[in-house]
Coordinates of C-alpha atoms (C1' of nucleotides) in Angstrom, one line a residue:
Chain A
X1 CA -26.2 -30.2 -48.6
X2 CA -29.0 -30.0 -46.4
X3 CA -31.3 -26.8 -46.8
X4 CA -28.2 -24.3 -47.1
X5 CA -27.3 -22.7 -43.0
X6 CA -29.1 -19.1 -43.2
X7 CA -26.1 -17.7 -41.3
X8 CA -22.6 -18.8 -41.0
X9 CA -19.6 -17.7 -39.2
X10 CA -18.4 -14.2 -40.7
X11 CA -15.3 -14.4 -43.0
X12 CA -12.2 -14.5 -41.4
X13 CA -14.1 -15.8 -38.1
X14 CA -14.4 -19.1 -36.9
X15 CA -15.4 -20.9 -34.1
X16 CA -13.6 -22.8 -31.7
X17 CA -15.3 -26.3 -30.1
X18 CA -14.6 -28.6 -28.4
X19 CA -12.7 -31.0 -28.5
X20 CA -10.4 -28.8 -29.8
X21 CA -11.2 -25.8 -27.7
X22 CA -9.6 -27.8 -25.0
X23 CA -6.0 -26.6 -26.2
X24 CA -7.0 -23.2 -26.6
X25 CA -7.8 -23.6 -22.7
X26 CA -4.7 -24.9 -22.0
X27 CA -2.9 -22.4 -24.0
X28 CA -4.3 -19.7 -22.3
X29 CA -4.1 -21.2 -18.5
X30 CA -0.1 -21.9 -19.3
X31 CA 0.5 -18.4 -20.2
X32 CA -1.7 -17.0 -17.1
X33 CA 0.7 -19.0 -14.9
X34 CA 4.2 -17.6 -16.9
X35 CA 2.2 -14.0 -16.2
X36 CA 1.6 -14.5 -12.6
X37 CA 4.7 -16.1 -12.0
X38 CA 6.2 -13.2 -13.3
X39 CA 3.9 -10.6 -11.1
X40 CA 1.7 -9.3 -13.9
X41 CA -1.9 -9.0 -13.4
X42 CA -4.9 -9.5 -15.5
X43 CA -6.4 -6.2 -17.4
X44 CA -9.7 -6.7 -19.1
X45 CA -10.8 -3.5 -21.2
X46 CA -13.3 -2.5 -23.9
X47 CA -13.4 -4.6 -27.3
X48 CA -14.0 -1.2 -28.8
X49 CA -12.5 2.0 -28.5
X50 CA -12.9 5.5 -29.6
X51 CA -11.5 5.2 -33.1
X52 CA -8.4 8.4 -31.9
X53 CA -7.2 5.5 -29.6
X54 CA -6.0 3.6 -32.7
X55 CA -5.7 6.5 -34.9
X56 CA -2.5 8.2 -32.9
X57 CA -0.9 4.8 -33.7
X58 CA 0.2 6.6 -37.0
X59 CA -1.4 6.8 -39.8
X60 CA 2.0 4.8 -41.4
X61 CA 0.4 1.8 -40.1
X62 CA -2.0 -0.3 -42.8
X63 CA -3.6 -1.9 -39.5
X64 CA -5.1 2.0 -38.6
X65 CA -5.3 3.3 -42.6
X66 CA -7.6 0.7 -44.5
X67 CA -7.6 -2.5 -41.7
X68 CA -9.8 -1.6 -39.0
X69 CA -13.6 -2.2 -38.4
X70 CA -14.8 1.6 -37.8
X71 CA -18.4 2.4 -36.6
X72 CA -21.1 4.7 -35.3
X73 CA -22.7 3.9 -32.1
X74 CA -26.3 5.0 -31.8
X75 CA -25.2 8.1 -30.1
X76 CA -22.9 9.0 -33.0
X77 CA -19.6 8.4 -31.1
X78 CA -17.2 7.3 -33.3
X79 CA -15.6 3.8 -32.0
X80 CA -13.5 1.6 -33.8
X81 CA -12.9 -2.6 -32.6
X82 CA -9.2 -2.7 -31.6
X83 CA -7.3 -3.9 -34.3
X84 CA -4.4 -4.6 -31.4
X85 CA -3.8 -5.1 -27.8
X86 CA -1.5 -2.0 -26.7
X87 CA -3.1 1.1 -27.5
X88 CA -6.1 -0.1 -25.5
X89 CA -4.0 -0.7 -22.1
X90 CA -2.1 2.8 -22.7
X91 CA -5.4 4.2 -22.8
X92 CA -6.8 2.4 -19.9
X93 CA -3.2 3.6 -18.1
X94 CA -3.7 7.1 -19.0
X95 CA -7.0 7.1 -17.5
X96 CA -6.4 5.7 -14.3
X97 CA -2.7 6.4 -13.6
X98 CA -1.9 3.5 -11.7
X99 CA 1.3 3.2 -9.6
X100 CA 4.7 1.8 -11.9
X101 CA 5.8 0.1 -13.5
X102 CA 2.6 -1.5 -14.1
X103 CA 2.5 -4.9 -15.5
X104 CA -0.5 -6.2 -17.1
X105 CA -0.9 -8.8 -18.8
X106 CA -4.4 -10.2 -21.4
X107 CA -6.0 -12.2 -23.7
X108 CA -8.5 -11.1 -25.7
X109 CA -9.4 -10.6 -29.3
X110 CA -8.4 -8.3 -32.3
X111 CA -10.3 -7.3 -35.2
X112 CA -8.6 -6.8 -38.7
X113 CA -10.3 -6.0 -42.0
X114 CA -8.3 -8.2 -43.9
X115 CA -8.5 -10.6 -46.8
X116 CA -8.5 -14.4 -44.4
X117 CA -6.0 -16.9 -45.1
X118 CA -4.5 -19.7 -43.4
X119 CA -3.1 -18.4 -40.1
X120 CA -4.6 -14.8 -40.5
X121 CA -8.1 -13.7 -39.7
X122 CA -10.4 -10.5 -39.2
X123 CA -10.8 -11.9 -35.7
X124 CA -7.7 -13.4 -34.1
X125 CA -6.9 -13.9 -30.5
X126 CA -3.8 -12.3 -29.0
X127 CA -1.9 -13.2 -25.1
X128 CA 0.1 -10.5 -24.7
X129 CA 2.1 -8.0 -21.8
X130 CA 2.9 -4.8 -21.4
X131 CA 4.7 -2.8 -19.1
X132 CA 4.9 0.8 -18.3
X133 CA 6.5 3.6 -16.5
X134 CA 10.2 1.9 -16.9
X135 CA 13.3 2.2 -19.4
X136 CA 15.1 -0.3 -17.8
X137 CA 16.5 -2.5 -20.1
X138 CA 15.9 -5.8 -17.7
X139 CA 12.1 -5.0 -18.6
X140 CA 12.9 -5.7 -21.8
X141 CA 14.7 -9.4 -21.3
X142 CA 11.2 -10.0 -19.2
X143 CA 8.9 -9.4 -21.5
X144 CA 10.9 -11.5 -24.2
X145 CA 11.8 -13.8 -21.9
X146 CA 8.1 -14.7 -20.9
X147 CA 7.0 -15.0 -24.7
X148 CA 10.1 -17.2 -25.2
X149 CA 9.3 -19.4 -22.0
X150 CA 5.9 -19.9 -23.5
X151 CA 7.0 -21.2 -26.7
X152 CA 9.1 -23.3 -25.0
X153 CA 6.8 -24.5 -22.4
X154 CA 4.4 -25.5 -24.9
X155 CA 7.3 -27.9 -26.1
X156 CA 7.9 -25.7 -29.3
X157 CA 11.3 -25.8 -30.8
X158 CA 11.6 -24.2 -34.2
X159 CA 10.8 -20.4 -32.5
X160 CA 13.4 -18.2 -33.8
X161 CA 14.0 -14.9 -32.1
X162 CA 14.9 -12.1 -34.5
X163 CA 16.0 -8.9 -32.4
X164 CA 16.8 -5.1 -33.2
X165 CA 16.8 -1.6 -31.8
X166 CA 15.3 1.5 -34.4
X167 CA 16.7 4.0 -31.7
X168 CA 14.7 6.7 -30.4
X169 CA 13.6 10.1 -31.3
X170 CA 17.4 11.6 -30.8
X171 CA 19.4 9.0 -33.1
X172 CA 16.7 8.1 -35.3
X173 CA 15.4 10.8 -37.6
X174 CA 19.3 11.0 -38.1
X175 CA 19.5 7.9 -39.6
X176 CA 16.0 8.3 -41.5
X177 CA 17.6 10.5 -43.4
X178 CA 20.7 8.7 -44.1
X179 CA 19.0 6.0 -45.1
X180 CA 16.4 7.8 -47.3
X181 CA 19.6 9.1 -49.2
X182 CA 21.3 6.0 -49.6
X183 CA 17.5 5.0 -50.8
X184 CA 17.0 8.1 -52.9
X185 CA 20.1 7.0 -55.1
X186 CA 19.3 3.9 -55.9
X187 CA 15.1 4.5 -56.5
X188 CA 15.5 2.6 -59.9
X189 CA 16.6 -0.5 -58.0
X190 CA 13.6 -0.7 -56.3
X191 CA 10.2 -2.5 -56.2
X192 CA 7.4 -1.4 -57.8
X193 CA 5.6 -0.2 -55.1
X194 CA 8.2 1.2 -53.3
X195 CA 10.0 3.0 -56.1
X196 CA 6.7 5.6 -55.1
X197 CA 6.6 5.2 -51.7
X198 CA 9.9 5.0 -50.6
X199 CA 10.3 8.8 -49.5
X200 CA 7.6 8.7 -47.2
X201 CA 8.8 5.6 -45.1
X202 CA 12.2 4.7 -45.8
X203 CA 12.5 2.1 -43.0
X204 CA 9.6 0.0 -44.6
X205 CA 11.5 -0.9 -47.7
X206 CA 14.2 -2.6 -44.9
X207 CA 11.2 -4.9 -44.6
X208 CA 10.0 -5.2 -48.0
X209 CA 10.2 -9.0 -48.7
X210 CA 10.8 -8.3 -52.6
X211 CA 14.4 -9.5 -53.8
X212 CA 14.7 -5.9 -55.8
X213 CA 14.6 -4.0 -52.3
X214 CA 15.9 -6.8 -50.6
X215 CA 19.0 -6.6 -53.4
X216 CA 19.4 -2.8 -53.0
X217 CA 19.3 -2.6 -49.3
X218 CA 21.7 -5.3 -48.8
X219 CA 24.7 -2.7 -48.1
X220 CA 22.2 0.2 -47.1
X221 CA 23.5 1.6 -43.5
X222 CA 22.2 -0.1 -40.6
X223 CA 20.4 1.5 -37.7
X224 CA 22.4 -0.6 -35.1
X225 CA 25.1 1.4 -36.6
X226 CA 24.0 4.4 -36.0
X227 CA 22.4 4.4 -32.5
X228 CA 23.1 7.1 -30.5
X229 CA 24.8 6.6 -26.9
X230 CA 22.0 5.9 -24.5
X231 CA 19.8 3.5 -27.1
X232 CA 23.3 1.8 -28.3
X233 CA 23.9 1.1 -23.8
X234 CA 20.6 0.0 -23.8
X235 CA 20.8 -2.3 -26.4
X236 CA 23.7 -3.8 -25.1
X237 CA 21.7 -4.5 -21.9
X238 CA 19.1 -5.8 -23.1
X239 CA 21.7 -8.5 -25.5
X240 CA 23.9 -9.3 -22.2
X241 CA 20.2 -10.4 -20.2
X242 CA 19.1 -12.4 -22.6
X243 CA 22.7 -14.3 -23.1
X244 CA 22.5 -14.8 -18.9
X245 CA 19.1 -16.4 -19.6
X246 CA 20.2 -18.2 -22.8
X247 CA 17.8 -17.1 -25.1
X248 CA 18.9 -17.6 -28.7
X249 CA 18.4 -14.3 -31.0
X250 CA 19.5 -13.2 -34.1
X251 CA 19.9 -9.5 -34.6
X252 CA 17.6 -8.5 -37.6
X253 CA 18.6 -5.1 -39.0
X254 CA 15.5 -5.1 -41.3
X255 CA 13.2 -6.1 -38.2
X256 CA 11.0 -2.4 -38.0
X257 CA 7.6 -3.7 -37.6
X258 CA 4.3 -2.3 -38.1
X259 CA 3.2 0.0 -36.1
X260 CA 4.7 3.4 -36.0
X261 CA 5.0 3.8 -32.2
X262 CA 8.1 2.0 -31.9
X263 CA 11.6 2.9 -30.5
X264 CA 14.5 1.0 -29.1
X265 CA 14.1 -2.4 -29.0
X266 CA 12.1 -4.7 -31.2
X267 CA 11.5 -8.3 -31.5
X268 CA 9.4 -11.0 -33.7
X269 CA 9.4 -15.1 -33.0
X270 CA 9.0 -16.6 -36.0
X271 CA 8.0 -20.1 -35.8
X272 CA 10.0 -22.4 -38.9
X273 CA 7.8 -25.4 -38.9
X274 CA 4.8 -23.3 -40.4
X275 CA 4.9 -23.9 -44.2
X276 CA 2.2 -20.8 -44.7
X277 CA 3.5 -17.0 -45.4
X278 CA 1.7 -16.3 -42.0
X279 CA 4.7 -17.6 -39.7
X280 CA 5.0 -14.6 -37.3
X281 CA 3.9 -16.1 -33.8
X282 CA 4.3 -13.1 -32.1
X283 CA 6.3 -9.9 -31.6
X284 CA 6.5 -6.5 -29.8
X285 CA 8.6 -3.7 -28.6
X286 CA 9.8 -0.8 -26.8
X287 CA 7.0 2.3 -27.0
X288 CA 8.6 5.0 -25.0
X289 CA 6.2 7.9 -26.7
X290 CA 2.8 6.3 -27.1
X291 CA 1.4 7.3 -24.1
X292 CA 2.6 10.8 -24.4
X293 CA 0.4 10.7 -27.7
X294 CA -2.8 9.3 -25.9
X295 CA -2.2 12.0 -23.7
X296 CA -0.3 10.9 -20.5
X297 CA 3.1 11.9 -18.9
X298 CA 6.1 10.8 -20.4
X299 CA 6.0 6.8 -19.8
X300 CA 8.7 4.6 -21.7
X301 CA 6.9 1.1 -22.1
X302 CA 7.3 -2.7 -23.7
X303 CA 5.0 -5.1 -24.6
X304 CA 4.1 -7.9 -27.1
X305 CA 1.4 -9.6 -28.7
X306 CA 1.8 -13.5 -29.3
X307 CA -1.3 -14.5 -32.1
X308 CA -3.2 -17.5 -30.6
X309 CA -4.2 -19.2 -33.7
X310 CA -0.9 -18.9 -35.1
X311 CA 0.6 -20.4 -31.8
X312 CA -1.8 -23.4 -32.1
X313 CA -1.1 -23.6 -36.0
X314 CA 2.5 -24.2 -35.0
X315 CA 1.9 -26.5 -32.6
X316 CA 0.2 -28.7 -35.5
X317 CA 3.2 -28.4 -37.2
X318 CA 5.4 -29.9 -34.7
X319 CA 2.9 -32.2 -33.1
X320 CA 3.2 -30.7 -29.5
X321 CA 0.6 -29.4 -26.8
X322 CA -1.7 -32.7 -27.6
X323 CA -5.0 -32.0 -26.7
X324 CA -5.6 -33.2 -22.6
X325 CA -8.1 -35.9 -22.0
X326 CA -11.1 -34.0 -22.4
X327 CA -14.4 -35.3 -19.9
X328 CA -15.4 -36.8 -16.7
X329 CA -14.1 -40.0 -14.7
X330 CA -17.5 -40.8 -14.3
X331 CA -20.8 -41.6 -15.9
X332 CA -24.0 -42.2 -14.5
X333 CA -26.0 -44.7 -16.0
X334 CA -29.7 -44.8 -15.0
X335 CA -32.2 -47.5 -16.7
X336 CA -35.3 -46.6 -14.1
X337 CA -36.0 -43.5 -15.6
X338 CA -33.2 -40.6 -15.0
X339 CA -33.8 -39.6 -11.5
X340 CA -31.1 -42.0 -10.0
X341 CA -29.0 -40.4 -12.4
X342 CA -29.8 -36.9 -11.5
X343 CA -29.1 -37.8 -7.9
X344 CA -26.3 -39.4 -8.4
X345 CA -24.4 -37.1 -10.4
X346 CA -24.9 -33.9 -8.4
X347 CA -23.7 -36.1 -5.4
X348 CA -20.7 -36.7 -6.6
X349 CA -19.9 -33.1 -8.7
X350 CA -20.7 -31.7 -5.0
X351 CA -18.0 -33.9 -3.8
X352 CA -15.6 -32.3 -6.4
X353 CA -15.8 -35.5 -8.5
X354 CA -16.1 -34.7 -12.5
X355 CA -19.5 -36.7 -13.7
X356 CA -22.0 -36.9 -16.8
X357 CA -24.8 -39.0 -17.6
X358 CA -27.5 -39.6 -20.3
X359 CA -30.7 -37.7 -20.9
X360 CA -34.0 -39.1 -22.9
X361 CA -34.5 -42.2 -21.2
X362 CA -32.0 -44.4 -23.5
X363 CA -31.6 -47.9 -23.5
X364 CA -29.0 -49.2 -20.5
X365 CA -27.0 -50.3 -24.0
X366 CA -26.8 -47.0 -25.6
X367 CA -26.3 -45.5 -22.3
X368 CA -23.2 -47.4 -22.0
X369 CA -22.1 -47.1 -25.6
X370 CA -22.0 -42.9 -24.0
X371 CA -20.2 -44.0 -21.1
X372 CA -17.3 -45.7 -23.0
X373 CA -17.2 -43.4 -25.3
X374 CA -17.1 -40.7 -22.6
X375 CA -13.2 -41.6 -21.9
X376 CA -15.0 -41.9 -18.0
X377 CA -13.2 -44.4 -15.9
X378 CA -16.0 -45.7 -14.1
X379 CA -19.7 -46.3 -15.0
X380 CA -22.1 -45.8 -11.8
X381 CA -25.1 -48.0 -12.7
X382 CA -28.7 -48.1 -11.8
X383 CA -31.0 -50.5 -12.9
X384 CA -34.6 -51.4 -10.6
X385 CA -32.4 -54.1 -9.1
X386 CA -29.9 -51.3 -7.5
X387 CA -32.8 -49.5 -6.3
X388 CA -34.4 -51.7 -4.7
X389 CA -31.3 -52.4 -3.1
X390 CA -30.3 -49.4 -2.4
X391 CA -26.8 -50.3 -4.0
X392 CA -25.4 -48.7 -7.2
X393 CA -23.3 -50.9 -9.3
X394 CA -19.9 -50.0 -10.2
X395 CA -18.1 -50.9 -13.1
X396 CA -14.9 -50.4 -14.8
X397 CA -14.7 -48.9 -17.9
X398 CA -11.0 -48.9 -18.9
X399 CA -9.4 -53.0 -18.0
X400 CA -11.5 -55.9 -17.4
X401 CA -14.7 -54.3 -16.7
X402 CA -14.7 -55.4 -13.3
X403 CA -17.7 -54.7 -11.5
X404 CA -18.5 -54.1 -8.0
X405 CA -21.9 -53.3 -5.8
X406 CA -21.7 -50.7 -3.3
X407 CA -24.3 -49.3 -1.1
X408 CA -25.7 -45.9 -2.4
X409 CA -24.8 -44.6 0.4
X410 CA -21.0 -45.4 0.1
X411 CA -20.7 -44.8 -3.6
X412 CA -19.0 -41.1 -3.6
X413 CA -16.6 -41.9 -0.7
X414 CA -15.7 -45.5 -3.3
X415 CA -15.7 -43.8 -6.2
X416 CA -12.7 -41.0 -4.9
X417 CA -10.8 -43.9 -3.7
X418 CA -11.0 -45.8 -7.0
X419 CA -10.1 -42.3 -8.8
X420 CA -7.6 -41.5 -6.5
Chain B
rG1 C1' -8.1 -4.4 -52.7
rU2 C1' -5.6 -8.1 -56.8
rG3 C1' -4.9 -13.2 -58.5
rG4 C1' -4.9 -19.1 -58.6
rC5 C1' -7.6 -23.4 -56.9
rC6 C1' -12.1 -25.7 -54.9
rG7 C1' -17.8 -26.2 -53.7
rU8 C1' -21.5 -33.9 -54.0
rA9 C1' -24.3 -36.9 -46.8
rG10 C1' -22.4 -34.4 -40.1
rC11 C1' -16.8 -35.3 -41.8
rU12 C1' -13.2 -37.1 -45.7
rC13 C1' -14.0 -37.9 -50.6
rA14 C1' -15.4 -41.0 -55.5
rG15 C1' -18.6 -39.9 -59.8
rC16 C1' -17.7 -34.8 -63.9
rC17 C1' -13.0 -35.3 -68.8
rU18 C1' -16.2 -39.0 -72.8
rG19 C1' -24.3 -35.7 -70.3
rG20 C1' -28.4 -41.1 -70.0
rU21 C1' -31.6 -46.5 -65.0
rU22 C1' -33.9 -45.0 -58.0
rA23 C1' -26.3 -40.3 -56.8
rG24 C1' -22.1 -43.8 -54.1
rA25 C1' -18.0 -45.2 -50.4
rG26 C1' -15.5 -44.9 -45.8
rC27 C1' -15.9 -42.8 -41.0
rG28 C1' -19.5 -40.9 -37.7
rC29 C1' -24.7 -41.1 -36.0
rC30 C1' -29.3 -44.1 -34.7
rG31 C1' -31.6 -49.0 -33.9
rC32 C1' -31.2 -54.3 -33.4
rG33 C1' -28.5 -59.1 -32.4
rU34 C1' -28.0 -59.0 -26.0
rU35 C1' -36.1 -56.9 -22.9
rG36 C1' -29.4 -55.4 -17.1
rU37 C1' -24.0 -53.9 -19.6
rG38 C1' -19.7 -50.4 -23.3
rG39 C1' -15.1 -51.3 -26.0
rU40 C1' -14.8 -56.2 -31.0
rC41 C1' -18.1 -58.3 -34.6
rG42 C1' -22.7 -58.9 -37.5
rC43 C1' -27.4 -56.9 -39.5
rG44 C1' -30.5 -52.9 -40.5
rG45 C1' -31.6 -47.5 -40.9
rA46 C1' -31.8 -42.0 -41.4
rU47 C1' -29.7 -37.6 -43.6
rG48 C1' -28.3 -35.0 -50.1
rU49 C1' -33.2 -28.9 -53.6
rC50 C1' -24.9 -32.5 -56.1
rG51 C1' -23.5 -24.1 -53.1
rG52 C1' -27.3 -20.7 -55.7
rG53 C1' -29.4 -18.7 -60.4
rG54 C1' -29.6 -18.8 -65.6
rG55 C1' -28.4 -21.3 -70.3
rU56 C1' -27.4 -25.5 -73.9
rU57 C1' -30.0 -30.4 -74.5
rC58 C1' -35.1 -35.1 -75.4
rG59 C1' -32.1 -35.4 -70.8
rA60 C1' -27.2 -31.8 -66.6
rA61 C1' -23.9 -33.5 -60.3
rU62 C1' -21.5 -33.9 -65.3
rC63 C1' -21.0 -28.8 -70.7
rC64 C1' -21.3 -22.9 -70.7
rC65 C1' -22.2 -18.1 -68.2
rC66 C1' -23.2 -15.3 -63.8
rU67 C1' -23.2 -15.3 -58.7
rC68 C1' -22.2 -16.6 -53.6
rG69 C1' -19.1 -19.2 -50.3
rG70 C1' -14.5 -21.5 -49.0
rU71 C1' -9.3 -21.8 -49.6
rC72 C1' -4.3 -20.4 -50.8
rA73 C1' -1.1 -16.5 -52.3
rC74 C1' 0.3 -11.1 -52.9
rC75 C1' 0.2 -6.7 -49.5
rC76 C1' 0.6 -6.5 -44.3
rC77 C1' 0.7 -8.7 -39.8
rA78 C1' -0.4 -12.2 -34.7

RNA sequence: GUGGCCGUAGCUCAGCCUGGUUAGAGCGCCGCGUUGUGGUCGCGGAUGUCGGGGGUUCGAAUCCCCUCGGUCACCCCA
């Protein structure tokens, strides 16, 4: 190794270059069109919030208990870097009070003290909705519907949709305590961990991935089972809008999540083709009291979070969302000294026309060794012969090479008709 | 936070087990063949404190210890 980088990228960060930031771009602009098309509207907020933001997510949650990156600023304030998209908007919604429903949508990073591995780091990048100041169960198709369409935009094809409902504050501490009985009974059959744990937060051990919980909560009851009347209707909604728009979904009676805040409906798109434990692409849910916790008027809500690097990983996997053609049609070679070139290639960007050239006075031969390896189209050249002339000469780069000579003056209106 | 694996050129890696001449390959990069022309081909070139520190030894990329970094997995999540 050279002399050893003083600095690197932080663990669990990485940077993204070109070329292959050129997916991420794309990735991005394809969900801005599904969220505009849909009549959301772009909310950009603070990377950093007072740490109370996150901490009325529930202190349940590992993200808010050991996972996020807390601080003092210089003035003392207590702040923490959001460790997740929601709780930020509900703040920003609390605080301005904007008409509803209001439907937002962003993308924009999250901050995780976690140990890195592949598909998970301490900075990831999340695209995600929400909407709030509506319990209509049509919101909820929407906001699955527009994570599905992404998926399936971007050509992916082994997304799976698991879907439940954990009921809301009337039916659910009900069945929290039916199932902690059921749990309390069999306590031996459990995992380790959750053998100690499992009174505090019975629905977790629905999610525990360990065959002994998994074995003993096989027949444990099911909150689908025990809805009450409105969340079981509203359930049912949401399952008949997302048969009209053919969405695939498995119900998942184990699907609780992470975050405390939850109610009703939940979702997670899992994407098969990832052969890593991190395979969850994206997911969300109904929040009907989190904004009552941060403070506002009662405000039912939805949203999801779809993870950007796991989104790309999955891609990988099934070889889709090919990276675009990177670069400029054209490139400006100049062998009398760079001047032509810095003429030239402001002409024709002025013109709307997408151009490069070489610095540093290269040879006309390593000049063009740039321009083919560019991916440009067409290679503007000018030697002391074109100047004197006034003419540039024009050459094709992908073909024969055919080349032409057209008067300087000319060469932008040419050059659009040869792109064209 | 716990555990497994891996650190040799910009990248991918060989060499390490069985210590011994100036540490290699492919790709990439730069130059030349072609003082006005890329893509193919040929020739030439640059870049390594062999992650770092210590130890064993006449001698360490190679063996031992520590450390740092990366990676994968657990937990949890996007």
């Amino acid at each position: 190794m050279p002399p050893a980088p003083p600095f690197r990228a932080p663990s669990g960060t990485h940077d993204v270059l070109p070329p292959e930031s050129a997916r991420w771009e794309l990735l991005v602009s394809r969900f801005a069109d599904l969220a505009h098309r849909a009549g959301f509207g772009l909310v950009v907020g603070p990377l950093f919030e007072d740490v109370g933001v996150f901490q009325r997510l529930g202190e349940g949650t590992d993200v808010v208990r050991k996972e996020m990156y807390v601080f003092e600023d210089r003035g003392g304030r207590p702040l923490a870097l959001r460790p997740e998209g929601t709780a930020s908007v509900v703040r920003a919604f609390v605080q301005h009070r904007p008409t509803t429903p209001w439907k937002v949508w962003y993308a924009a990073p999250s901050f995780r003290y976690e140990r890195p591995q592949a598909g998970r780091y301490r900075q990831h990048h999340q695209l995600g909705v929400e909407v709030l100041g509506s319990d209509d169960p049509d919101v909820d198709v929407d906001v699955i519907a527009l994570a599905h369409d992404l998926y399936r935009s971007l050509g992916l094809r082994q997304v799976t949709l698991a879907l439940n409902s954990i009921g809301d504050r009337a039916c659910r501490p009900d069945y929290v305590d039916l199932l902690g009985t059921y749990l309390h009974e069999r306590t031996e059959q459990l995992c380790g961990e959750h053998r100690q744990r499992a009174g505090e937060q019975p629905l977790r051990v629905l999610d525990c991935k360990r065959p002994e919980c998994r074995h003993a909560t096989d027949a444990a009851p099911r909150m689908l089972d025990h809805l009450c009347g409105a969340c079981a209707a509203h359930f049912e909604r949401v399952r008949e809008g997302l048969d009209a728009l053919e969405i695939a979904y498995q119900l998942e009676s184990r699907l609780v999540r992470g975050f405390d805040y939850y109610t009703r409906t939940t979702f997670e798109f899992t994407a098969t083709a990832l052969a890593g434990a991190q395979n969850a692409v994206g997911g969300g849910g109904r929040y009907d009291g989190l904004v009552e916790q941060l403070g506002g008027p009662p405000t039912p809500a939805i949203g999801f979070g779809i993870g950007i690097e796991r989104v790309l990983l999955a891609c990988d996997a099934e070889a889709v969302l090919t990276p675009p053609a990177a670069g400029v049609d054209v490139w400006v070679v100049d062998a009398t000294g760079g001047a032509e070139a810095r003429d030239l290639s402001w002409s024709l960007r002025r013109a709307g026309v997408a151009a490069d050239r070489g610095f540093d006075e290269r040879s006309m031969r390593a000049q063009m060794k740039l321009a083919d390896r560019s991916g440009a189209s067409l290679a503007l050249i000018v030697g002391p012969e074109e100047r004197a002339r006034g003419t540039v000469s024009l050459r094709q780069l992908r073909g024969d090479g055919a080349q032409q000579v057209v008067a300087r003056d000319d060469v932008v209106a040419r050059v659009k008709e040869l792109l064209a």
